[in-house]
């Protein structure tokens, strides 16, 4: 798995690549696709889910380009496993309006800070 952490802050999806020190901001539709990808949906399922939620069908090219950028930045990795997170797709970000092209913005201004003080992974409830 890639060394990334992500969170939604004020309806903005922020992803940090702990290996590179870069962080990323997704627009509303990019954030929704991120949640659906984490839920294990494939491209066809992504397109169908977006079509149902927004009443419009995004092009496969839009979806492929967005996924390609996530792969390029090593925020996701391809897998042959079909492991779905139960219910995650049902809790995607609320619709913000009309469908727009999913976008990702890259920021590299935290690299030096992360090199000096890297964040520690969160401990699960059974770890101590």
Protein backbone atom coordinates (compact mmCIF):
# COMPACT_ATOMS: atom_id res chain seq x y z
CA UNK A 1 0.00 0.00 0.00
CA UNK A 2 1.20 3.53 -0.60
CA UNK A 3 2.29 5.53 2.45
CA UNK A 4 -0.56 8.04 2.38
CA UNK A 5 -2.99 9.55 4.84
CA UNK A 6 -6.16 11.34 3.86
CA UNK A 7 -8.89 13.31 5.54
CA UNK A 8 -11.78 15.58 4.65
CA UNK A 9 -11.48 19.05 6.17
CA UNK A 10 -14.27 21.58 5.50
CA UNK A 11 -15.49 19.41 2.59
CA UNK A 12 -12.01 19.41 1.00
CA UNK A 13 -10.21 16.09 0.60
CA UNK A 14 -6.56 16.41 1.59
CA UNK A 15 -4.13 13.56 0.93
CA UNK A 16 -0.52 13.42 2.11
CA UNK A 17 2.10 11.15 0.60
CA UNK A 18 4.36 10.44 3.56
CA UNK A 19 7.12 9.02 1.34
CA UNK A 20 7.44 12.06 -0.93
CA UNK A 21 6.28 14.78 1.47
CA UNK A 22 3.86 16.14 -1.13
CA UNK A 23 0.25 16.80 -0.28
CA UNK A 24 -2.76 17.01 -2.53
CA UNK A 25 -6.12 18.71 -2.56
CA UNK A 26 -9.06 17.27 -4.48
CA UNK A 27 -12.04 19.23 -5.73
CA UNK A 28 -15.52 18.02 -4.72
CA UNK A 29 -15.89 15.44 -7.47
CA UNK A 30 -12.29 14.29 -7.05
CA UNK A 31 -13.00 13.77 -3.34
CA UNK A 32 -16.09 11.77 -4.13
CA UNK A 33 -14.17 9.59 -6.60
CA UNK A 34 -11.46 9.10 -3.95
CA UNK A 35 -14.05 7.72 -1.50
CA UNK A 36 -15.54 5.46 -4.18
CA UNK A 37 -12.09 4.16 -5.16
CA UNK A 38 -11.33 3.39 -1.51
CA UNK A 39 -14.62 1.49 -1.41
CA UNK A 40 -13.22 -0.77 -4.15
CA UNK A 41 -15.39 0.33 -7.07
CA UNK A 42 -14.04 -0.29 -10.55
CA UNK A 43 -14.22 2.26 -13.39
CA UNK A 44 -17.56 1.03 -14.73
CA UNK A 45 -19.05 1.11 -11.24
CA UNK A 46 -17.61 4.61 -10.67
CA UNK A 47 -19.21 5.89 -13.85
CA UNK A 48 -22.56 4.28 -12.98
CA UNK A 49 -22.51 5.64 -9.42
CA UNK A 50 -21.69 9.17 -10.59
CA UNK A 51 -24.37 8.97 -13.29
CA UNK A 52 -26.93 7.96 -10.66
CA UNK A 53 -25.90 10.68 -8.19
CA UNK A 54 -25.47 13.58 -10.61
CA UNK A 55 -27.84 12.66 -13.42
CA UNK A 56 -25.00 12.87 -15.94
CA UNK A 57 -22.49 10.33 -17.17
CA UNK A 58 -18.85 11.40 -16.93
CA UNK A 59 -16.61 10.25 -19.74
CA UNK A 60 -14.44 7.23 -19.13
CA UNK A 61 -11.55 9.49 -20.19
CA UNK A 62 -12.23 11.85 -17.27
CA UNK A 63 -12.24 8.96 -14.84
CA UNK A 64 -9.16 7.36 -16.38
CA UNK A 65 -7.21 10.64 -16.34
CA UNK A 66 -8.02 11.21 -12.66
CA UNK A 67 -7.11 7.65 -11.68
CA UNK A 68 -3.94 7.98 -13.78
CA UNK A 69 -2.88 11.02 -11.78
CA UNK A 70 -3.56 9.24 -8.49
CA UNK A 71 -1.38 6.37 -9.72
CA UNK A 72 1.31 8.75 -10.99
CA UNK A 73 1.55 10.45 -7.58
CA UNK A 74 1.54 7.02 -5.87
CA UNK A 75 -1.58 7.81 -3.89
CA UNK A 76 -3.13 4.53 -4.98
CA UNK A 77 -1.60 1.35 -6.30
CA UNK A 78 -3.16 -1.14 -8.70
CA UNK A 79 -4.25 -4.40 -7.16
CA UNK A 80 -5.73 -7.63 -8.37
CA UNK A 81 -7.50 -8.18 -5.07
CA UNK A 82 -11.18 -7.49 -4.88
CA UNK A 83 -11.40 -6.15 -1.36
CA UNK A 84 -14.31 -3.85 -0.77
CA UNK A 85 -14.86 -1.65 2.23
CA UNK A 86 -18.45 -2.37 3.20
CA UNK A 87 -20.66 0.69 3.13
CA UNK A 88 -17.96 3.22 2.23
CA UNK A 89 -19.57 4.07 -1.10
CA UNK A 90 -22.81 4.86 0.70
CA UNK A 91 -21.01 7.52 2.75
CA UNK A 92 -19.36 9.44 -0.08
CA UNK A 93 -19.22 13.21 0.15
CA UNK A 94 -22.57 14.92 -0.32
CA UNK A 95 -23.23 16.26 -3.78
CA UNK A 96 -22.00 19.83 -4.11
CA UNK A 97 -23.99 20.61 -7.24
CA UNK A 98 -23.36 19.75 -10.86
CA UNK A 99 -20.73 17.24 -11.92
CA UNK A 100 -17.38 18.81 -12.76
CA UNK A 101 -14.13 17.32 -13.98
CA UNK A 102 -12.29 15.76 -11.02
CA UNK A 103 -9.14 17.72 -10.23
CA UNK A 104 -6.11 17.26 -8.03
CA UNK A 105 -3.78 20.05 -6.92
CA UNK A 106 -0.23 19.23 -5.81
CA UNK A 107 1.67 21.05 -3.06
CA UNK A 108 5.32 20.42 -2.25
CA UNK A 109 5.91 23.08 0.39
CA UNK A 110 5.90 20.67 3.36
CA UNK A 111 8.76 18.38 2.25
CA UNK A 112 11.42 19.97 4.43
CA UNK A 113 9.18 20.01 7.50
CA UNK A 114 8.20 16.37 7.02
CA UNK A 115 11.85 15.36 6.57
CA UNK A 116 12.66 16.87 9.99
CA UNK A 117 9.57 15.60 11.81
CA UNK A 118 7.70 12.84 9.95
CA UNK A 119 4.19 12.08 11.22
CA UNK A 120 3.75 8.84 13.09
CA UNK A 121 1.09 6.35 12.02
CA UNK A 122 -2.00 6.22 14.19
CA UNK A 123 -2.08 3.31 16.61
CA UNK A 124 -5.05 1.03 16.44
CA UNK A 125 -7.09 0.19 19.55
CA UNK A 126 -5.24 -3.13 20.05
CA UNK A 127 -1.76 -1.66 19.79
CA UNK A 128 0.05 -0.08 22.59
